[in-house]
Amino acid sequence: MSPAPRVRFAPSPTGHLHVGGARTALFNWLYARSQQGAFVLRIEDTDQERSTEESYAAILAGMRWLGLDWDEGPDRGGDFGPYLQSLRLDTYGEHLQQLAADGQAYKCFCSAEDLEGRAAEAKAAGGVWEGYDGKCRGLTGEEVTALEAAGKPHAWRLRTPDEGSTFWYDIILDKLEFQNEVLVDRVIVKADGFPTYQFACVVDDHLMEISHVLRGDDHVSNTPFQILIYQALGWKPPKFGHMPMILGPDKKRLSKRHGATSVQEFQGQGILPAAMLNYLSLLGWSPGGNAKEVMSAQEIIGKFSLKKVGSSAAAFDYDKLNHINSEHIKALDAAGRLALAMPLLEERGWRLDPAWLVHGADTTEAYLGRVLATLGNRFSSLVTLPEQIGFFFSDDFFVDQEAWAEHVSTSEASTLLTILADALEKGLAGDQAHAAGAFDDLVRECAEQAGVKAGRLIHPARVALTGQSRSAGIFEVMELMGLPRTIERLRRAAATA
RNA sequence: GUCCCCGUCGUCUAGUGGUUAGGACACCGCCCUUUCACGGCGGCAACACGGGUUCGAUCCCCGUCGGGGAUGCCA
């Protein structure tokens, strides 16, 4: 049995946790958890311009929301820290010295402007700029001394071989090979003394004993250069696995124009973390065959395997995410649903109105519990829930104008609703008003007496009471709303014909 | 331009050198029902194209096309 794997998620703190990053983090986490390995969080803040505290906090918050817990990280330490690259500058410096000592790294005095200028020239001459022309590669000791004496700042580049090839066996993509000829001498330490991503990533992955580097396939072309760094340092590279990217619904790069792209936005849209995690797990991976797709994190861990991770890019499907989300909501028990719905009431200041005198539910929570029970599986979205239950808490509720016009604003409806209101006033009292069945009987009686089918009365009543053409069972609604309020709304509706 | 990756229903995917190419989302229809929803049942719909290899290719090879990525002193 091979030793427990050590994997990592290494975001740069330059924005929110994007779904692509979240999926990368998720697959690393799934692999670690399914193999009893370690999941490390490392922050790659080597870009002094773009790294921010807010992004750092947002990324950690996003991961916590999703439930991706890490075993080692900047906030909780570990045996291989620090886990913030800006705190590891000495380490990178030492390794750079090692490379400089044996001539594998050299100083490059070309400024960004120099490089741009030469690239433009090459292009103008009809040629192609391959990335770096190796100008400082052959600088003599005297030339270097002179440039330094002149105060010219310099970066460090890795001297890469011109012949041969670099290859590796990717866990997901199988054998990948690059001709060294196309690999350029890229910068490993910038003029500001900070390492580039390429260098810091290699040094840290090695020192932190990362066994598997699982990342997006946008890193495929960085890998050969990184392998060259491992070789220059005399180290054995870890195993690499490049996962396919997540694209927008139109197969183009996923961007804000497609809708939400950061996990924080999905949170704001009523997506449950368990649902988000579930949906993301299905992008590029599958439990196989006819296995059910709606799963808890534990179930996913139990079935996860890197071997089953696919290699083609996936389009993000908001519809399916919503479906998975509704399945997760429906799978919740009463307490779980209540916990989800209560905050929505609080946001709106909705409370049980004592005047409604609802039997057996004297607190807002108990009342909401009964409302949700009546709703049953109709409660499948946090976005629509307020509309679905608002009329239970306020007289100023959402009204579907189209439904109102069709079912309520007619003379027939007006007549029938008045008949019903009268009958409720005379016929129902006391304990009877606490049984949906009593409302049921009375409504049908009224319809019969008026000579119409029950549905002719039920439809207008539903819209009159709830403002919508769809709701929980209307007799339960009457019972939960209370007799006085029911009669009041029926009369108000009858008057609008 | 160059290098690299990818290509099964509209979407996520399962799958095999010989299958009626399976499931899920979406969509459509029917049933249930006081409507909607839920649920149940059914339907539509795919192996990108062209060459090979083979008795036989969705599957193996080559090419084309399409999509994506890289080409930074960003990560």
Coordinates of C-alpha atoms (C1' of nucleotides) in Angstrom, one line a residue:
Chain A
M1 CA 0.0 0.0 0.0
S2 CA 1.3 3.4 -1.0
P3 CA 1.7 6.0 1.7
A4 CA -1.2 8.3 2.5
P5 CA -1.3 11.0 -0.2
R6 CA -0.7 14.7 0.6
V7 CA -2.5 17.1 -1.7
R8 CA -3.0 20.8 -1.7
F9 CA -5.2 23.6 -2.9
A10 CA -3.0 26.7 -3.6
P11 CA -5.1 29.7 -4.6
S12 CA -3.8 33.2 -5.0
P13 CA -5.7 35.7 -2.9
T14 CA -6.7 37.9 -5.9
G15 CA -10.4 37.5 -5.9
H16 CA -13.3 35.4 -4.6
L17 CA -13.4 31.7 -4.7
H18 CA -14.5 31.0 -8.3
V19 CA -16.4 27.8 -9.2
G20 CA -13.4 26.6 -11.1
G21 CA -11.2 27.0 -8.0
A22 CA -13.8 25.5 -5.8
R23 CA -14.0 22.4 -8.0
T24 CA -10.2 22.1 -7.9
A25 CA -10.3 22.4 -4.2
L26 CA -13.1 19.9 -4.0
F27 CA -11.4 17.2 -6.0
N28 CA -8.2 17.6 -4.0
W29 CA -10.3 17.4 -0.8
L30 CA -12.2 14.4 -2.1
Y31 CA -9.0 12.6 -3.0
A32 CA -7.5 13.3 0.4
R33 CA -10.6 12.3 2.4
S34 CA -11.1 9.1 0.3
Q35 CA -7.5 8.0 0.8
Q36 CA -7.1 9.1 4.4
G37 CA -4.5 11.6 3.1
A38 CA -3.8 15.2 4.1
F39 CA -5.4 18.2 2.5
V40 CA -3.2 21.3 2.6
L41 CA -4.2 24.9 2.0
R42 CA -1.4 27.1 0.8
I43 CA -1.8 30.7 -0.2
E44 CA 0.2 31.9 -3.1
D45 CA 0.5 35.6 -2.5
T46 CA 3.7 36.2 -4.5
D47 CA 2.0 38.9 -6.6
Q48 CA 2.4 42.0 -4.3
E49 CA 0.3 44.1 -6.6
R50 CA -2.8 41.9 -6.7
S51 CA -2.9 40.0 -3.4
T52 CA -5.4 41.4 -0.8
E53 CA -6.5 40.5 2.7
E54 CA -10.1 40.6 1.6
S55 CA -9.5 38.0 -1.1
Y56 CA -7.7 35.8 1.5
A57 CA -10.7 36.0 3.8
A58 CA -13.2 35.5 1.0
I59 CA -11.4 32.3 -0.2
L60 CA -11.2 30.8 3.3
A61 CA -14.9 31.7 3.9
G62 CA -15.9 30.1 0.6
M63 CA -14.1 26.9 1.5
R64 CA -15.6 26.8 4.9
W65 CA -19.1 27.4 3.5
L66 CA -18.6 24.4 1.2
G67 CA -17.4 22.3 4.1
L68 CA -13.9 21.8 2.6
D69 CA -11.8 21.5 5.8
W70 CA -8.1 21.5 5.5
D71 CA -5.6 19.7 7.7
E72 CA -2.8 22.3 7.4
G73 CA -3.0 25.9 6.4
P74 CA -2.1 29.5 7.2
D75 CA -4.8 29.8 9.8
R76 CA -4.1 26.6 11.6
G77 CA -0.4 25.7 11.0
G78 CA 1.1 22.3 10.4
D79 CA 4.4 20.7 10.2
F80 CA 5.4 22.2 6.9
G81 CA 4.5 25.8 7.4
P82 CA 4.4 28.6 7.0
Y83 CA 1.6 28.2 4.5
L84 CA 1.7 31.8 3.2
Q85 CA 4.3 32.1 0.5
S86 CA 5.1 35.7 1.4
L87 CA 6.4 34.3 4.7
R88 CA 8.8 31.9 2.9
L89 CA 11.0 34.3 1.0
D90 CA 14.1 33.1 2.7
T91 CA 13.4 29.5 1.6
Y92 CA 13.1 30.5 -2.0
G93 CA 16.2 32.6 -1.7
E94 CA 18.2 29.6 -0.5
H95 CA 17.1 27.5 -3.4
L96 CA 17.8 30.2 -5.9
Q97 CA 21.3 30.4 -4.5
Q98 CA 21.7 26.7 -5.1
L99 CA 20.7 27.1 -8.7
A100 CA 22.8 30.2 -9.2
A101 CA 25.9 28.5 -7.7
D102 CA 25.9 25.8 -10.3
G103 CA 24.9 28.1 -13.2
Q104 CA 21.4 26.8 -13.7
A105 CA 19.9 30.2 -13.0
Y106 CA 21.2 33.4 -14.4
K107 CA 20.5 37.1 -14.0
C108 CA 18.4 38.8 -16.6
F109 CA 18.6 42.6 -16.8
C110 CA 15.9 43.0 -19.5
S111 CA 13.1 45.2 -18.3
A112 CA 9.4 44.7 -19.2
E113 CA 9.8 47.5 -21.7
D114 CA 12.9 45.9 -23.2
L115 CA 11.0 42.7 -23.7
E116 CA 8.0 44.3 -25.1
G117 CA 10.1 46.3 -27.5
R118 CA 11.9 43.3 -28.8
A119 CA 8.7 41.3 -29.1
A120 CA 7.2 44.1 -31.2
E121 CA 10.3 44.2 -33.4
A122 CA 10.2 40.5 -34.0
K123 CA 6.6 40.7 -34.9
A124 CA 7.2 43.7 -37.3
A125 CA 9.9 41.7 -39.0
G126 CA 7.4 39.0 -39.7
G127 CA 8.8 36.7 -37.1
V128 CA 7.3 35.2 -34.0
W129 CA 8.2 36.0 -30.4
E130 CA 8.5 32.8 -28.6
G131 CA 8.5 34.3 -25.1
Y132 CA 12.1 35.2 -24.4
D133 CA 15.0 35.3 -26.7
G134 CA 17.7 34.4 -24.2
K135 CA 19.5 37.7 -24.5
C136 CA 21.0 37.6 -21.0
R137 CA 21.8 33.9 -21.1
G138 CA 25.4 34.4 -22.2
L139 CA 26.3 37.5 -20.3
T140 CA 29.9 37.4 -19.1
G141 CA 30.9 38.0 -15.5
E142 CA 32.2 41.5 -16.5
E143 CA 29.0 42.4 -18.3
V144 CA 27.0 41.4 -15.2
T145 CA 29.2 43.4 -12.9
A146 CA 28.9 46.4 -15.2
L147 CA 25.2 46.2 -15.4
E148 CA 24.9 45.9 -11.7
A149 CA 27.3 48.8 -11.1
A150 CA 25.0 50.8 -13.3
G151 CA 22.2 50.1 -11.0
K152 CA 20.2 47.9 -13.4
P153 CA 17.7 45.7 -11.6
H154 CA 17.6 42.1 -12.5
A155 CA 15.4 39.0 -12.3
W156 CA 16.6 35.4 -12.4
R157 CA 15.8 33.0 -15.1
L158 CA 16.2 29.2 -15.3
R159 CA 18.6 27.9 -17.9
T160 CA 16.6 25.3 -19.8
P161 CA 17.9 22.6 -22.1
D162 CA 17.6 23.3 -25.9
E163 CA 17.3 19.7 -26.9
G164 CA 15.5 16.6 -25.9
S165 CA 12.0 16.5 -24.4
T166 CA 10.3 16.6 -21.0
F167 CA 7.4 14.3 -20.3
W168 CA 5.3 12.9 -17.5
Y169 CA 2.5 10.5 -17.1
D170 CA -0.5 12.5 -16.1
I171 CA -3.0 10.8 -13.9
I172 CA -5.8 12.1 -16.0
L173 CA -4.4 12.8 -19.4
D174 CA -1.8 10.0 -19.6
K175 CA 1.5 10.7 -21.3
L176 CA 2.3 14.3 -22.1
E177 CA 5.5 15.3 -23.8
F178 CA 7.0 18.7 -24.7
Q179 CA 10.0 19.3 -26.8
N180 CA 12.5 21.3 -24.7
E181 CA 13.1 23.4 -27.8
V182 CA 9.8 25.2 -27.2
L183 CA 10.4 25.8 -23.6
V184 CA 11.9 29.2 -22.8
D185 CA 14.0 30.4 -19.9
R186 CA 11.3 31.7 -17.8
V187 CA 11.7 34.0 -14.8
I188 CA 11.9 32.2 -11.4
V189 CA 12.6 35.1 -9.2
K190 CA 11.3 38.6 -10.1
A191 CA 13.2 41.9 -9.8
D192 CA 11.3 42.6 -6.6
G193 CA 12.9 39.6 -5.0
F194 CA 9.7 37.6 -4.9
P195 CA 9.6 34.2 -6.6
T196 CA 7.3 33.6 -9.5
Y197 CA 4.5 31.1 -9.3
Q198 CA 6.5 28.6 -11.2
F199 CA 9.3 28.6 -8.7
A200 CA 7.5 29.0 -5.4
C201 CA 5.0 26.3 -6.4
V202 CA 7.8 23.8 -7.1
V203 CA 9.8 24.6 -4.0
D204 CA 6.8 24.4 -1.7
D205 CA 5.2 21.3 -3.2
H206 CA 8.5 19.6 -2.7
L207 CA 9.2 20.9 0.8
M208 CA 5.6 20.3 1.9
E209 CA 5.9 16.7 0.6
I210 CA 3.0 17.0 -1.7
S211 CA 2.5 13.7 -3.4
H212 CA -0.2 14.6 -6.0
V213 CA -0.6 17.9 -7.7
L214 CA -4.2 18.0 -8.9
R215 CA -5.0 21.2 -10.7
G216 CA -6.9 22.7 -13.7
D217 CA -5.7 21.7 -17.2
D218 CA -4.9 25.4 -17.8
H219 CA -1.6 24.4 -16.0
V220 CA -0.6 21.7 -18.4
S221 CA 1.8 23.9 -20.3
N222 CA 3.4 25.1 -17.0
T223 CA 4.2 21.6 -16.0
P224 CA 7.2 20.8 -18.2
F225 CA 8.9 24.0 -17.0
Q226 CA 8.2 23.1 -13.5
I227 CA 9.6 19.6 -14.0
L228 CA 12.7 21.2 -15.3
I229 CA 12.9 23.1 -12.0
Y230 CA 12.6 19.9 -10.0
Q231 CA 15.4 18.4 -12.1
A232 CA 17.6 21.4 -11.6
L233 CA 17.1 21.2 -7.9
G234 CA 17.8 17.4 -8.0
W235 CA 14.3 16.6 -6.8
K236 CA 11.7 14.0 -7.8
P237 CA 8.6 15.6 -9.2
P238 CA 5.2 14.7 -7.6
K239 CA 2.5 13.0 -9.6
F240 CA 0.5 15.4 -11.7
G241 CA -3.2 15.2 -12.5
H242 CA -4.8 17.9 -14.7
M243 CA -8.5 18.2 -14.5
P244 CA -10.7 19.6 -17.3
M245 CA -12.0 23.2 -16.9
I246 CA -15.5 24.3 -16.3
L247 CA -16.9 26.5 -19.1
G248 CA -20.0 28.6 -19.3
P249 CA -23.3 27.2 -20.6
D250 CA -22.2 28.2 -24.1
K251 CA -18.9 26.4 -23.8
K252 CA -17.0 29.7 -23.7
R253 CA -14.9 30.7 -20.7
L254 CA -17.1 31.0 -17.7
S255 CA -17.7 34.7 -16.8
K256 CA -20.0 36.9 -14.9
R257 CA -22.0 37.4 -18.0
H258 CA -23.2 33.8 -17.7
G259 CA -24.5 34.5 -14.1
A260 CA -22.9 33.7 -10.8
T261 CA -19.3 32.6 -10.8
S262 CA -18.2 32.8 -7.2
V263 CA -19.4 30.5 -4.5
Q264 CA -20.4 33.5 -2.5
E265 CA -22.9 34.5 -5.2
F266 CA -24.4 31.1 -5.2
Q267 CA -24.8 31.3 -1.4
G268 CA -26.7 34.5 -1.9
Q269 CA -28.9 32.8 -4.4
G270 CA -30.1 30.2 -2.0
I271 CA -27.9 27.4 -3.0
L272 CA -27.2 25.0 -0.2
P273 CA -23.5 24.2 0.3
A274 CA -24.2 20.5 0.2
A275 CA -25.9 21.0 -3.2
M276 CA -23.1 23.1 -4.6
L277 CA -20.6 20.5 -3.5
N278 CA -22.7 17.8 -5.0
Y279 CA -23.2 19.6 -8.3
L280 CA -19.5 20.5 -8.6
S281 CA -18.5 16.9 -8.0
L282 CA -20.5 15.9 -11.0
L283 CA -18.5 18.2 -13.3
G284 CA -15.7 16.0 -14.6
W285 CA -16.5 13.1 -12.4
S286 CA -19.4 10.6 -12.2
P287 CA -20.4 7.9 -9.7
G288 CA -20.9 5.8 -12.8
G289 CA -23.6 4.0 -14.7
N290 CA -27.1 4.4 -13.2
A291 CA -25.9 5.4 -9.8
K292 CA -27.9 8.2 -8.2
E293 CA -26.5 11.7 -8.6
V294 CA -27.9 13.3 -5.5
M295 CA -25.4 12.6 -2.8
S296 CA -24.1 13.8 0.5
A297 CA -20.4 14.7 0.8
Q298 CA -19.9 11.4 2.7
E299 CA -21.4 9.4 -0.1
I300 CA -19.3 11.2 -2.7
I301 CA -16.1 10.6 -0.7
G302 CA -17.1 6.9 -0.6
K303 CA -17.4 6.7 -4.3
F304 CA -14.7 9.1 -5.5
S305 CA -11.8 7.9 -7.6
L306 CA -9.3 9.9 -9.6
K307 CA -9.5 7.2 -12.2
K308 CA -13.0 8.2 -13.0
V309 CA -12.3 11.8 -13.5
G310 CA -12.8 12.6 -17.1
S311 CA -10.7 14.7 -19.5
S312 CA -13.1 16.9 -21.4
A313 CA -14.3 20.3 -20.3
A314 CA -17.8 20.7 -18.8
A315 CA -20.3 23.4 -19.4
F316 CA -21.8 24.8 -16.2
D317 CA -25.6 24.1 -16.1
Y318 CA -27.5 26.4 -13.8
D319 CA -30.7 24.4 -14.3
K320 CA -29.1 21.2 -13.1
L321 CA -27.6 23.0 -10.1
N322 CA -31.0 24.2 -9.1
H323 CA -32.4 20.7 -9.5
I324 CA -29.8 19.2 -7.3
N325 CA -30.4 22.0 -4.9
S326 CA -34.1 21.4 -4.7
E327 CA -33.4 17.7 -4.1
H328 CA -31.2 18.5 -1.2
I329 CA -33.9 20.8 0.3
K330 CA -36.5 18.1 -0.2
A331 CA -34.3 15.6 1.6
L332 CA -34.2 17.7 4.7
D333 CA -36.3 16.8 7.8
A334 CA -38.7 19.3 9.4
A335 CA -36.1 20.7 11.7
G336 CA -33.7 21.2 8.8
R337 CA -36.4 23.0 6.7
L338 CA -37.3 25.2 9.6
A339 CA -33.6 26.2 10.1
L340 CA -33.5 27.2 6.5
A341 CA -36.7 29.2 6.4
M342 CA -36.5 31.0 9.7
P343 CA -33.8 33.5 8.6
L344 CA -35.9 34.4 5.6
L345 CA -38.7 35.5 8.0
E346 CA -36.4 37.4 10.2
E347 CA -35.0 39.3 7.2
R348 CA -38.4 40.5 6.4
G349 CA -39.6 41.0 9.9
W350 CA -42.4 38.4 9.5
R351 CA -43.8 37.1 12.8
L352 CA -46.9 35.3 13.8
D353 CA -49.7 37.9 14.1
P354 CA -51.5 37.2 17.5
A355 CA -54.7 38.3 15.9
W356 CA -54.7 35.3 13.6
L357 CA -55.4 33.1 16.6
V358 CA -54.1 29.9 15.0
H359 CA -54.9 26.9 17.0
G360 CA -52.0 25.0 18.4
A361 CA -49.2 27.2 17.2
D362 CA -48.5 30.1 19.5
T363 CA -44.9 30.9 18.5
T364 CA -43.7 32.1 15.1
E365 CA -41.5 29.0 14.9
A366 CA -44.2 26.6 15.6
Y367 CA -46.5 28.3 13.2
L368 CA -43.8 28.3 10.5
G369 CA -43.3 24.6 11.2
R370 CA -47.0 24.0 10.3
V371 CA -46.8 26.2 7.3
L372 CA -43.8 24.3 6.0
A373 CA -45.4 20.9 6.7
T374 CA -48.4 22.0 4.6
L375 CA -46.1 23.0 1.8
G376 CA -44.4 19.6 1.7
N377 CA -42.3 19.2 -1.3
R378 CA -43.5 22.4 -2.7
F379 CA -40.6 23.9 -0.6
S380 CA -37.8 23.3 -3.0
S381 CA -36.2 26.7 -3.4
L382 CA -35.1 29.4 -1.0
V383 CA -35.7 31.9 -3.7
T384 CA -39.4 31.2 -4.2
L385 CA -40.2 30.4 -0.5
P386 CA -41.0 33.9 0.6
E387 CA -43.6 34.3 -2.1
Q388 CA -45.0 30.9 -1.3
I389 CA -45.6 31.7 2.4
G390 CA -45.7 35.5 2.7
F391 CA -49.5 35.6 2.8
F392 CA -49.3 33.7 6.0
F393 CA -47.5 36.5 7.7
S394 CA -48.7 39.7 6.2
D395 CA -51.8 41.2 4.5
D396 CA -49.5 42.9 2.1
F397 CA -48.5 39.9 0.1
F398 CA -47.4 39.2 -3.4
V399 CA -50.3 38.9 -5.9
D400 CA -50.0 37.3 -9.3
Q401 CA -52.0 39.8 -11.3
E402 CA -52.7 37.5 -14.2
A403 CA -54.1 34.8 -11.9
W404 CA -56.2 37.4 -10.1
A405 CA -57.6 38.8 -13.3
E406 CA -58.5 35.3 -14.5
H407 CA -59.9 33.8 -11.3
V408 CA -61.0 36.6 -9.0
S409 CA -62.0 39.6 -11.1
T410 CA -65.1 38.0 -12.6
S411 CA -68.7 38.4 -11.6
E412 CA -69.1 34.7 -11.1
A413 CA -66.1 34.6 -8.8
S414 CA -67.4 37.6 -6.9
T415 CA -70.7 35.9 -6.3
L416 CA -69.2 32.6 -5.3
L417 CA -66.6 34.1 -2.9
T418 CA -69.4 36.1 -1.2
I419 CA -71.5 33.0 -0.8
L420 CA -68.4 31.2 0.7
A421 CA -67.6 34.1 3.1
D422 CA -71.2 34.2 4.3
A423 CA -71.3 30.5 4.8
L424 CA -68.0 30.5 6.7
E425 CA -69.3 33.3 8.9
K426 CA -72.5 31.5 9.8
G427 CA -71.6 27.9 9.5
L428 CA -68.1 27.6 11.0
A429 CA -67.3 28.4 14.6
G430 CA -65.1 27.4 17.4
D431 CA -63.4 24.1 17.1
Q432 CA -64.6 23.5 13.6
A433 CA -62.3 26.2 12.4
H434 CA -59.4 24.2 13.5
A435 CA -59.9 21.4 11.0
A436 CA -59.1 21.5 7.4
G437 CA -61.8 18.9 6.8
A438 CA -64.5 21.3 8.0
F439 CA -63.5 23.9 5.4
D440 CA -63.4 21.2 2.8
D441 CA -67.0 20.1 3.5
L442 CA -68.3 23.7 3.6
V443 CA -66.6 24.7 0.4
R444 CA -68.1 21.8 -1.4
E445 CA -71.5 22.5 0.1
C446 CA -71.4 26.1 -1.2
A447 CA -70.4 25.0 -4.6
E448 CA -73.2 22.5 -4.8
Q449 CA -75.8 25.0 -3.6
A450 CA -74.6 27.4 -6.2
G451 CA -74.8 24.7 -8.9
V452 CA -71.2 24.8 -9.9
K453 CA -68.4 22.3 -9.7
A454 CA -66.1 22.6 -6.6
G455 CA -63.2 23.7 -8.8
R456 CA -65.1 26.8 -9.9
L457 CA -65.0 28.0 -6.3
I458 CA -61.7 26.6 -5.2
H459 CA -59.7 28.4 -7.8
P460 CA -61.0 31.9 -7.0
A461 CA -60.6 31.1 -3.3
R462 CA -57.0 30.1 -3.7
V463 CA -56.1 33.2 -5.5
A464 CA -58.1 35.4 -3.2
L465 CA -56.3 33.9 -0.1
T466 CA -52.8 33.4 -1.4
G467 CA -52.5 35.7 -4.3
Q468 CA -51.4 32.9 -6.5
S469 CA -52.8 30.1 -8.6
R470 CA -50.6 27.5 -6.9
S471 CA -50.3 26.9 -3.2
A472 CA -50.4 24.3 -0.5
G473 CA -53.8 22.5 -0.1
I474 CA -56.3 25.3 0.1
F475 CA -58.2 23.9 3.0
E476 CA -55.1 23.6 5.1
V477 CA -54.3 27.2 4.1
M478 CA -57.7 28.3 5.4
E479 CA -57.2 26.5 8.6
L480 CA -53.7 27.9 9.1
M481 CA -54.8 31.4 8.2
G482 CA -57.6 31.4 10.6
L483 CA -61.3 31.9 10.1
P484 CA -61.5 35.7 10.5
R485 CA -58.6 36.4 8.1
T486 CA -60.0 33.9 5.6
I487 CA -63.4 35.6 5.6
E488 CA -61.8 39.1 5.4
R489 CA -59.7 38.2 2.3
L490 CA -62.6 36.5 0.6
R491 CA -64.7 39.6 1.0
R492 CA -61.9 41.9 -0.1
A493 CA -61.5 39.8 -3.2
A494 CA -65.2 39.6 -3.9
A495 CA -65.3 43.4 -3.9
T496 CA -62.8 43.7 -6.7
A497 CA -64.9 42.2 -9.4
Chain B
rG1 C1' 1.4 32.2 -35.6
rU2 C1' 3.4 28.2 -32.4
rC3 C1' 2.7 24.4 -28.6
rC4 C1' -0.7 21.5 -25.7
rC5 C1' -5.5 19.4 -24.4
rC6 C1' -10.5 18.0 -25.5
rG7 C1' -14.7 16.1 -28.9
rU8 C1' -21.2 10.3 -26.9
rC9 C1' -28.5 13.3 -26.9
rG10 C1' -29.2 20.9 -26.2
rU11 C1' -26.3 20.1 -21.2
rC12 C1' -23.7 16.7 -17.3
rU13 C1' -22.3 11.9 -18.2
rA14 C1' -22.1 5.8 -18.4
rG15 C1' -20.2 2.4 -21.8
rU16 C1' -18.1 -1.5 -25.3
rG17 C1' -13.8 -4.1 -31.1
rG18 C1' -20.1 -7.1 -32.1
rU19 C1' -25.2 -3.1 -27.0
rU20 C1' -32.3 -2.0 -28.8
rA21 C1' -25.6 3.1 -27.1
rG22 C1' -27.7 3.4 -20.5
rG23 C1' -28.8 7.3 -16.6
rA24 C1' -29.6 12.5 -15.0
rC25 C1' -31.1 17.9 -16.2
rA26 C1' -34.0 20.6 -19.6
rC27 C1' -38.2 19.9 -23.0
rC28 C1' -43.0 17.4 -24.6
rG29 C1' -47.2 14.1 -23.5
rC30 C1' -50.3 11.1 -20.2
rC31 C1' -51.9 9.7 -15.2
rC32 C1' -52.9 11.3 -10.1
rU33 C1' -55.2 15.8 -8.0
rU34 C1' -59.2 21.2 -5.8
rU35 C1' -54.9 24.2 -9.3
rC36 C1' -49.6 24.2 -9.4
rA37 C1' -46.0 21.4 -7.6
rC38 C1' -44.6 16.5 -5.9
rG39 C1' -45.0 11.6 -7.6
rG40 C1' -45.8 7.8 -11.4
rC41 C1' -45.6 6.4 -16.6
rG42 C1' -44.1 7.4 -21.5
rG43 C1' -41.6 10.3 -25.5
rC44 C1' -38.0 13.4 -28.2
rA45 C1' -32.8 13.4 -28.7
rA46 C1' -26.0 11.6 -29.3
rC47 C1' -21.2 8.4 -30.8
rA48 C1' -18.3 15.9 -35.1
rC49 C1' -16.5 14.7 -40.3
rG50 C1' -13.2 12.0 -43.8
rG51 C1' -9.8 8.2 -44.4
rG52 C1' -7.6 3.8 -42.8
rU53 C1' -6.7 -1.1 -39.5
rU54 C1' -10.3 -5.1 -38.9
rC55 C1' -14.8 -10.2 -40.6
rG56 C1' -16.8 -5.9 -37.9
rA57 C1' -15.7 0.1 -35.5
rU58 C1' -18.6 5.0 -31.2
rC59 C1' -14.3 2.4 -29.1
rC60 C1' -7.6 1.7 -32.3
rC61 C1' -4.5 5.0 -35.9
rC62 C1' -4.0 9.4 -39.2
rG63 C1' -6.1 13.8 -41.1
rU64 C1' -9.9 17.7 -41.1
rC65 C1' -13.2 20.7 -38.5
rG66 C1' -14.9 22.6 -34.0
rG67 C1' -14.0 24.1 -28.8
rG68 C1' -10.6 25.2 -24.9
rG69 C1' -5.8 26.3 -22.8
rA70 C1' -0.8 28.2 -22.9
rU71 C1' 2.4 31.5 -25.2
rG72 C1' 3.5 37.2 -18.4
rC73 C1' 9.0 39.7 -13.8
rC74 C1' -0.3 36.7 -13.1
rA75 C1' -1.3 32.6 -10.6

